[in-house]
């Protein structure tokens, strides 16, 4: 098993509640998520209703479709997604937990602490060094796009 964990930070020029809403709006990700530097192509919410714990989604990526769900939802402070990629027999190859902790900086800015955790199981764990580089690049592109979406 190979585990990857890291944290990135960014100050976004927008109030904390607005940043949280943007991060929690699953289908809204399609409007601002990066096209360059990301394997993500489209995100679709697969359960009805507003986002919250248990809300499900599916990411279409360069390497296929990946299901996921919201596992922490504490507006406007904390949001964590969980996604997984399984073999055709149902064994989980890889899974990740991209999370966001938001802190107001005055009334018009938000400090975003973006923690990312990735687990590669079985033989896929051998690719952990490459996965670490890919994950850091992907998560940095997401923060860059989030910041740009408020510019």
mmCIF file with all atom_site columns, C-alpha atoms in Angstrom:
data_model
loop_
_atom_site.group_PDB
_atom_site.id
_atom_site.type_symbol
_atom_site.label_atom_id
_atom_site.label_alt_id
_atom_site.label_comp_id
_atom_site.label_asym_id
_atom_site.label_entity_id
_atom_site.label_seq_id
_atom_site.pdbx_PDB_ins_code
_atom_site.Cartn_x
_atom_site.Cartn_y
_atom_site.Cartn_z
_atom_site.occupancy
_atom_site.B_iso_or_equiv
_atom_site.pdbx_formal_charge
_atom_site.auth_seq_id
_atom_site.auth_comp_id
_atom_site.auth_asym_id
_atom_site.auth_atom_id
_atom_site.pdbx_PDB_model_num
ATOM 1   C CA . UNK A 1 1   ? 0.000   0.000  0.000   1.00 0.00 ? 1   UNK A CA 1
ATOM 2   C CA . UNK A 1 2   ? 1.298   3.459  -0.870  1.00 0.00 ? 2   UNK A CA 1
ATOM 3   C CA . UNK A 1 3   ? 0.064   6.564  0.905   1.00 0.00 ? 3   UNK A CA 1
ATOM 4   C CA . UNK A 1 4   ? 0.538   10.173 -0.146  1.00 0.00 ? 4   UNK A CA 1
ATOM 5   C CA . UNK A 1 5   ? -0.358  13.154 2.047   1.00 0.00 ? 5   UNK A CA 1
ATOM 6   C CA . UNK A 1 6   ? 0.324   16.857 1.644   1.00 0.00 ? 6   UNK A CA 1
ATOM 7   C CA . UNK A 1 7   ? -1.210  20.275 2.239   1.00 0.00 ? 7   UNK A CA 1
ATOM 8   C CA . UNK A 1 8   ? -1.304  23.356 0.047   1.00 0.00 ? 8   UNK A CA 1
ATOM 9   C CA . UNK A 1 9   ? -2.456  26.834 1.065   1.00 0.00 ? 9   UNK A CA 1
ATOM 10  C CA . UNK A 1 10  ? -3.841  29.744 -0.849  1.00 0.00 ? 10  UNK A CA 1
ATOM 11  C CA . UNK A 1 11  ? -5.490  33.034 0.098   1.00 0.00 ? 11  UNK A CA 1
ATOM 12  C CA . UNK A 1 12  ? -8.567  33.634 -2.054  1.00 0.00 ? 12  UNK A CA 1
ATOM 13  C CA . UNK A 1 13  ? -9.984  37.134 -2.499  1.00 0.00 ? 13  UNK A CA 1
ATOM 14  C CA . UNK A 1 14  ? -13.563 36.245 -1.569  1.00 0.00 ? 14  UNK A CA 1
ATOM 15  C CA . UNK A 1 15  ? -15.575 35.811 1.635   1.00 0.00 ? 15  UNK A CA 1
ATOM 16  C CA . UNK A 1 16  ? -15.368 32.383 3.283   1.00 0.00 ? 16  UNK A CA 1
ATOM 17  C CA . UNK A 1 17  ? -19.062 31.553 2.650   1.00 0.00 ? 17  UNK A CA 1
ATOM 18  C CA . UNK A 1 18  ? -18.687 32.201 -1.096  1.00 0.00 ? 18  UNK A CA 1
ATOM 19  C CA . UNK A 1 19  ? -15.568 30.039 -1.327  1.00 0.00 ? 19  UNK A CA 1
ATOM 20  C CA . UNK A 1 20  ? -17.313 27.199 0.517   1.00 0.00 ? 20  UNK A CA 1
ATOM 21  C CA . UNK A 1 21  ? -20.351 27.356 -1.785  1.00 0.00 ? 21  UNK A CA 1
ATOM 22  C CA . UNK A 1 22  ? -18.114 27.230 -4.870  1.00 0.00 ? 22  UNK A CA 1
ATOM 23  C CA . UNK A 1 23  ? -16.194 24.211 -3.561  1.00 0.00 ? 23  UNK A CA 1
ATOM 24  C CA . UNK A 1 24  ? -19.384 22.382 -2.515  1.00 0.00 ? 24  UNK A CA 1
ATOM 25  C CA . UNK A 1 25  ? -21.241 22.930 -5.822  1.00 0.00 ? 25  UNK A CA 1
ATOM 26  C CA . UNK A 1 26  ? -20.287 19.661 -7.524  1.00 0.00 ? 26  UNK A CA 1
ATOM 27  C CA . UNK A 1 27  ? -21.644 20.418 -11.003 1.00 0.00 ? 27  UNK A CA 1
ATOM 28  C CA . UNK A 1 28  ? -20.437 24.010 -10.679 1.00 0.00 ? 28  UNK A CA 1
ATOM 29  C CA . UNK A 1 29  ? -16.899 22.593 -10.680 1.00 0.00 ? 29  UNK A CA 1
ATOM 30  C CA . UNK A 1 30  ? -17.268 22.211 -14.440 1.00 0.00 ? 30  UNK A CA 1
ATOM 31  C CA . UNK A 1 31  ? -17.311 26.011 -14.791 1.00 0.00 ? 31  UNK A CA 1
ATOM 32  C CA . UNK A 1 32  ? -14.072 26.775 -12.979 1.00 0.00 ? 32  UNK A CA 1
ATOM 33  C CA . UNK A 1 33  ? -11.963 23.608 -12.612 1.00 0.00 ? 33  UNK A CA 1
ATOM 34  C CA . UNK A 1 34  ? -8.783  23.663 -14.678 1.00 0.00 ? 34  UNK A CA 1
ATOM 35  C CA . UNK A 1 35  ? -8.660  22.190 -18.154 1.00 0.00 ? 35  UNK A CA 1
ATOM 36  C CA . UNK A 1 36  ? -4.871  22.378 -18.257 1.00 0.00 ? 36  UNK A CA 1
ATOM 37  C CA . UNK A 1 37  ? -2.820  20.440 -15.721 1.00 0.00 ? 37  UNK A CA 1
ATOM 38  C CA . UNK A 1 38  ? -5.762  18.284 -14.658 1.00 0.00 ? 38  UNK A CA 1
ATOM 39  C CA . UNK A 1 39  ? -6.995  14.822 -15.582 1.00 0.00 ? 39  UNK A CA 1
ATOM 40  C CA . UNK A 1 40  ? -10.580 15.871 -14.742 1.00 0.00 ? 40  UNK A CA 1
ATOM 41  C CA . UNK A 1 41  ? -12.913 16.370 -17.683 1.00 0.00 ? 41  UNK A CA 1
ATOM 42  C CA . UNK A 1 42  ? -16.373 16.655 -16.090 1.00 0.00 ? 42  UNK A CA 1
ATOM 43  C CA . UNK A 1 43  ? -18.096 16.156 -12.741 1.00 0.00 ? 43  UNK A CA 1
ATOM 44  C CA . UNK A 1 44  ? -21.726 15.082 -12.331 1.00 0.00 ? 44  UNK A CA 1
ATOM 45  C CA . UNK A 1 45  ? -23.708 14.914 -9.102  1.00 0.00 ? 45  UNK A CA 1
ATOM 46  C CA . UNK A 1 46  ? -25.400 11.491 -8.993  1.00 0.00 ? 46  UNK A CA 1
ATOM 47  C CA . UNK A 1 47  ? -27.659 11.939 -5.963  1.00 0.00 ? 47  UNK A CA 1
ATOM 48  C CA . UNK A 1 48  ? -30.555 14.400 -5.652  1.00 0.00 ? 48  UNK A CA 1
ATOM 49  C CA . UNK A 1 49  ? -30.690 17.498 -3.499  1.00 0.00 ? 49  UNK A CA 1
ATOM 50  C CA . UNK A 1 50  ? -28.256 20.076 -2.231  1.00 0.00 ? 50  UNK A CA 1
ATOM 51  C CA . UNK A 1 51  ? -24.723 18.979 -1.319  1.00 0.00 ? 51  UNK A CA 1
ATOM 52  C CA . UNK A 1 52  ? -24.095 17.465 2.096   1.00 0.00 ? 52  UNK A CA 1
ATOM 53  C CA . UNK A 1 53  ? -22.586 14.391 3.728   1.00 0.00 ? 53  UNK A CA 1
ATOM 54  C CA . UNK A 1 54  ? -23.439 11.407 1.536   1.00 0.00 ? 54  UNK A CA 1
ATOM 55  C CA . UNK A 1 55  ? -23.942 13.387 -1.678  1.00 0.00 ? 55  UNK A CA 1
ATOM 56  C CA . UNK A 1 56  ? -22.542 11.268 -4.502  1.00 0.00 ? 56  UNK A CA 1
ATOM 57  C CA . UNK A 1 57  ? -20.871 12.254 -7.759  1.00 0.00 ? 57  UNK A CA 1
ATOM 58  C CA . UNK A 1 58  ? -18.947 10.837 -10.678 1.00 0.00 ? 58  UNK A CA 1
ATOM 59  C CA . UNK A 1 59  ? -15.824 12.327 -12.207 1.00 0.00 ? 59  UNK A CA 1
ATOM 60  C CA . UNK A 1 60  ? -15.054 11.730 -15.864 1.00 0.00 ? 60  UNK A CA 1
ATOM 61  C CA . UNK A 1 61  ? -11.273 11.788 -16.223 1.00 0.00 ? 61  UNK A CA 1
ATOM 62  C CA . UNK A 1 62  ? -8.654  11.071 -18.851 1.00 0.00 ? 62  UNK A CA 1
ATOM 63  C CA . UNK A 1 63  ? -8.386  7.544  -17.459 1.00 0.00 ? 63  UNK A CA 1
ATOM 64  C CA . UNK A 1 64  ? -12.083 6.733  -16.987 1.00 0.00 ? 64  UNK A CA 1
ATOM 65  C CA . UNK A 1 65  ? -14.961 7.326  -14.609 1.00 0.00 ? 65  UNK A CA 1
ATOM 66  C CA . UNK A 1 66  ? -14.463 7.607  -10.861 1.00 0.00 ? 66  UNK A CA 1
ATOM 67  C CA . UNK A 1 67  ? -17.284 7.615  -8.292  1.00 0.00 ? 67  UNK A CA 1
ATOM 68  C CA . UNK A 1 68  ? -17.132 9.613  -5.092  1.00 0.00 ? 68  UNK A CA 1
ATOM 69  C CA . UNK A 1 69  ? -19.051 11.175 -2.230  1.00 0.00 ? 69  UNK A CA 1
ATOM 70  C CA . UNK A 1 70  ? -18.891 14.024 0.246   1.00 0.00 ? 70  UNK A CA 1
ATOM 71  C CA . UNK A 1 71  ? -17.690 12.652 3.595   1.00 0.00 ? 71  UNK A CA 1
ATOM 72  C CA . UNK A 1 72  ? -17.365 15.891 5.634   1.00 0.00 ? 72  UNK A CA 1
ATOM 73  C CA . UNK A 1 73  ? -19.582 18.938 5.228   1.00 0.00 ? 73  UNK A CA 1
ATOM 74  C CA . UNK A 1 74  ? -19.360 21.732 7.813   1.00 0.00 ? 74  UNK A CA 1
ATOM 75  C CA . UNK A 1 75  ? -20.295 25.057 6.157   1.00 0.00 ? 75  UNK A CA 1
ATOM 76  C CA . UNK A 1 76  ? -18.446 27.328 5.810   1.00 0.00 ? 76  UNK A CA 1
ATOM 77  C CA . UNK A 1 77  ? -15.379 25.758 7.406   1.00 0.00 ? 77  UNK A CA 1
ATOM 78  C CA . UNK A 1 78  ? -14.681 22.191 6.254   1.00 0.00 ? 78  UNK A CA 1
ATOM 79  C CA . UNK A 1 79  ? -15.408 20.062 3.176   1.00 0.00 ? 79  UNK A CA 1
ATOM 80  C CA . UNK A 1 80  ? -13.938 16.657 2.278   1.00 0.00 ? 80  UNK A CA 1
ATOM 81  C CA . UNK A 1 81  ? -14.575 14.546 -0.787  1.00 0.00 ? 81  UNK A CA 1
ATOM 82  C CA . UNK A 1 82  ? -13.750 10.844 -1.132  1.00 0.00 ? 82  UNK A CA 1
ATOM 83  C CA . UNK A 1 83  ? -13.257 9.152  -4.515  1.00 0.00 ? 83  UNK A CA 1
ATOM 84  C CA . UNK A 1 84  ? -12.159 5.652  -5.462  1.00 0.00 ? 84  UNK A CA 1
ATOM 85  C CA . UNK A 1 85  ? -11.070 3.708  -8.531  1.00 0.00 ? 85  UNK A CA 1
ATOM 86  C CA . UNK A 1 86  ? -11.828 -0.013 -8.583  1.00 0.00 ? 86  UNK A CA 1
ATOM 87  C CA . UNK A 1 87  ? -10.837 -2.974 -10.709 1.00 0.00 ? 87  UNK A CA 1
ATOM 88  C CA . UNK A 1 88  ? -13.480 -4.786 -12.769 1.00 0.00 ? 88  UNK A CA 1
ATOM 89  C CA . UNK A 1 89  ? -13.759 -7.292 -9.889  1.00 0.00 ? 89  UNK A CA 1
ATOM 90  C CA . UNK A 1 90  ? -14.507 -4.482 -7.422  1.00 0.00 ? 90  UNK A CA 1
ATOM 91  C CA . UNK A 1 91  ? -11.163 -4.222 -5.590  1.00 0.00 ? 91  UNK A CA 1
ATOM 92  C CA . UNK A 1 92  ? -10.205 -0.628 -4.802  1.00 0.00 ? 92  UNK A CA 1
ATOM 93  C CA . UNK A 1 93  ? -6.996  0.244  -6.682  1.00 0.00 ? 93  UNK A CA 1
ATOM 94  C CA . UNK A 1 94  ? -6.735  3.841  -5.533  1.00 0.00 ? 94  UNK A CA 1
ATOM 95  C CA . UNK A 1 95  ? -8.721  6.256  -3.443  1.00 0.00 ? 95  UNK A CA 1
ATOM 96  C CA . UNK A 1 96  ? -8.333  9.849  -2.429  1.00 0.00 ? 96  UNK A CA 1
ATOM 97  C CA . UNK A 1 97  ? -9.626  12.354 0.083   1.00 0.00 ? 97  UNK A CA 1
ATOM 98  C CA . UNK A 1 98  ? -9.260  15.950 -1.145  1.00 0.00 ? 98  UNK A CA 1
ATOM 99  C CA . UNK A 1 99  ? -10.259 18.248 1.706   1.00 0.00 ? 99  UNK A CA 1
ATOM 100 C CA . UNK A 1 100 ? -10.604 21.954 2.307   1.00 0.00 ? 100 UNK A CA 1
ATOM 101 C CA . UNK A 1 101 ? -10.398 23.878 5.574   1.00 0.00 ? 101 UNK A CA 1
ATOM 102 C CA . UNK A 1 102 ? -11.443 27.512 5.181   1.00 0.00 ? 102 UNK A CA 1
ATOM 103 C CA . UNK A 1 103 ? -10.607 30.404 7.507   1.00 0.00 ? 103 UNK A CA 1
ATOM 104 C CA . UNK A 1 104 ? -11.778 33.986 7.035   1.00 0.00 ? 104 UNK A CA 1
ATOM 105 C CA . UNK A 1 105 ? -9.045  36.582 6.661   1.00 0.00 ? 105 UNK A CA 1
ATOM 106 C CA . UNK A 1 106 ? -10.973 39.752 7.337   1.00 0.00 ? 106 UNK A CA 1
ATOM 107 C CA . UNK A 1 107 ? -14.330 40.070 5.572   1.00 0.00 ? 107 UNK A CA 1
ATOM 108 C CA . UNK A 1 108 ? -13.201 39.718 1.974   1.00 0.00 ? 108 UNK A CA 1
ATOM 109 C CA . UNK A 1 109 ? -10.515 37.022 1.930   1.00 0.00 ? 109 UNK A CA 1
ATOM 110 C CA . UNK A 1 110 ? -10.302 33.342 2.795   1.00 0.00 ? 110 UNK A CA 1
ATOM 111 C CA . UNK A 1 111 ? -7.320  31.202 3.683   1.00 0.00 ? 111 UNK A CA 1
ATOM 112 C CA . UNK A 1 112 ? -7.831  27.825 1.984   1.00 0.00 ? 112 UNK A CA 1
ATOM 113 C CA . UNK A 1 113 ? -5.884  24.918 3.448   1.00 0.00 ? 113 UNK A CA 1
ATOM 114 C CA . UNK A 1 114 ? -6.197  22.140 0.924   1.00 0.00 ? 114 UNK A CA 1
ATOM 115 C CA . UNK A 1 115 ? -5.164  18.788 2.336   1.00 0.00 ? 115 UNK A CA 1
ATOM 116 C CA . UNK A 1 116 ? -4.900  15.819 0.025   1.00 0.00 ? 116 UNK A CA 1
ATOM 117 C CA . UNK A 1 117 ? -4.588  12.174 0.907   1.00 0.00 ? 117 UNK A CA 1
ATOM 118 C CA . UNK A 1 118 ? -4.182  9.391  -1.636  1.00 0.00 ? 118 UNK A CA 1
ATOM 119 C CA . UNK A 1 119 ? -3.916  5.636  -1.098  1.00 0.00 ? 119 UNK A CA 1
ATOM 120 C CA . UNK A 1 120 ? -2.749  3.177  -3.750  1.00 0.00 ? 120 UNK A CA 1
ATOM 121 C CA . UNK A 1 121 ? -3.463  -0.465 -2.944  1.00 0.00 ? 121 UNK A CA 1
ATOM 122 C CA . UNK A 1 122 ? -1.688  -3.620 -4.087  1.00 0.00 ? 122 UNK A CA 1
ATOM 123 C CA . UNK A 1 123 ? 0.567   -3.363 -7.100  1.00 0.00 ? 123 UNK A CA 1
ATOM 124 C CA . UNK A 1 124 ? -0.555  0.242  -7.671  1.00 0.00 ? 124 UNK A CA 1
ATOM 125 C CA . UNK A 1 125 ? 1.346   1.173  -4.510  1.00 0.00 ? 125 UNK A CA 1
ATOM 126 C CA . UNK A 1 126 ? 4.570   0.780  -6.488  1.00 0.00 ? 126 UNK A CA 1
ATOM 127 C CA . UNK A 1 127 ? 3.631   3.935  -8.376  1.00 0.00 ? 127 UNK A CA 1
ATOM 128 C CA . UNK A 1 128 ? 3.435   6.065  -5.215  1.00 0.00 ? 128 UNK A CA 1
ATOM 129 C CA . UNK A 1 129 ? 6.385   8.380  -6.114  1.00 0.00 ? 129 UNK A CA 1
ATOM 130 C CA . UNK A 1 130 ? 4.812   9.195  -9.490  1.00 0.00 ? 130 UNK A CA 1
ATOM 131 C CA . UNK A 1 131 ? 1.333   9.482  -7.955  1.00 0.00 ? 131 UNK A CA 1
ATOM 132 C CA . UNK A 1 132 ? 2.695   11.985 -5.408  1.00 0.00 ? 132 UNK A CA 1
ATOM 133 C CA . UNK A 1 133 ? 3.985   14.236 -8.201  1.00 0.00 ? 133 UNK A CA 1
ATOM 134 C CA . UNK A 1 134 ? 0.769   13.908 -10.205 1.00 0.00 ? 134 UNK A CA 1
ATOM 135 C CA . UNK A 1 135 ? -1.424  14.597 -7.164  1.00 0.00 ? 135 UNK A CA 1
ATOM 136 C CA . UNK A 1 136 ? 0.530   17.694 -6.145  1.00 0.00 ? 136 UNK A CA 1
ATOM 137 C CA . UNK A 1 137 ? 0.350   19.043 -9.706  1.00 0.00 ? 137 UNK A CA 1
ATOM 138 C CA . UNK A 1 138 ? -3.374  18.305 -9.923  1.00 0.00 ? 138 UNK A CA 1
ATOM 139 C CA . UNK A 1 139 ? -4.212  19.859 -6.550  1.00 0.00 ? 139 UNK A CA 1
ATOM 140 C CA . UNK A 1 140 ? -2.088  22.957 -7.301  1.00 0.00 ? 140 UNK A CA 1
ATOM 141 C CA . UNK A 1 141 ? -3.972  23.391 -10.597 1.00 0.00 ? 141 UNK A CA 1
ATOM 142 C CA . UNK A 1 142 ? -7.276  23.178 -8.689  1.00 0.00 ? 142 UNK A CA 1
ATOM 143 C CA . UNK A 1 143 ? -6.231  25.917 -6.240  1.00 0.00 ? 143 UNK A CA 1
ATOM 144 C CA . UNK A 1 144 ? -4.969  28.084 -9.101  1.00 0.00 ? 144 UNK A CA 1
ATOM 145 C CA . UNK A 1 145 ? -8.323  27.685 -10.871 1.00 0.00 ? 145 UNK A CA 1
ATOM 146 C CA . UNK A 1 146 ? -10.298 28.395 -7.670  1.00 0.00 ? 146 UNK A CA 1
ATOM 147 C CA . UNK A 1 147 ? -8.326  31.596 -7.123  1.00 0.00 ? 147 UNK A CA 1
ATOM 148 C CA . UNK A 1 148 ? -8.792  32.645 -10.758 1.00 0.00 ? 148 UNK A CA 1
ATOM 149 C CA . UNK A 1 149 ? -12.545 31.974 -10.560 1.00 0.00 ? 149 UNK A CA 1
ATOM 150 C CA . UNK A 1 150 ? -12.881 34.828 -8.054  1.00 0.00 ? 150 UNK A CA 1
ATOM 151 C CA . UNK A 1 151 ? -10.655 37.276 -9.969  1.00 0.00 ? 151 UNK A CA 1
#
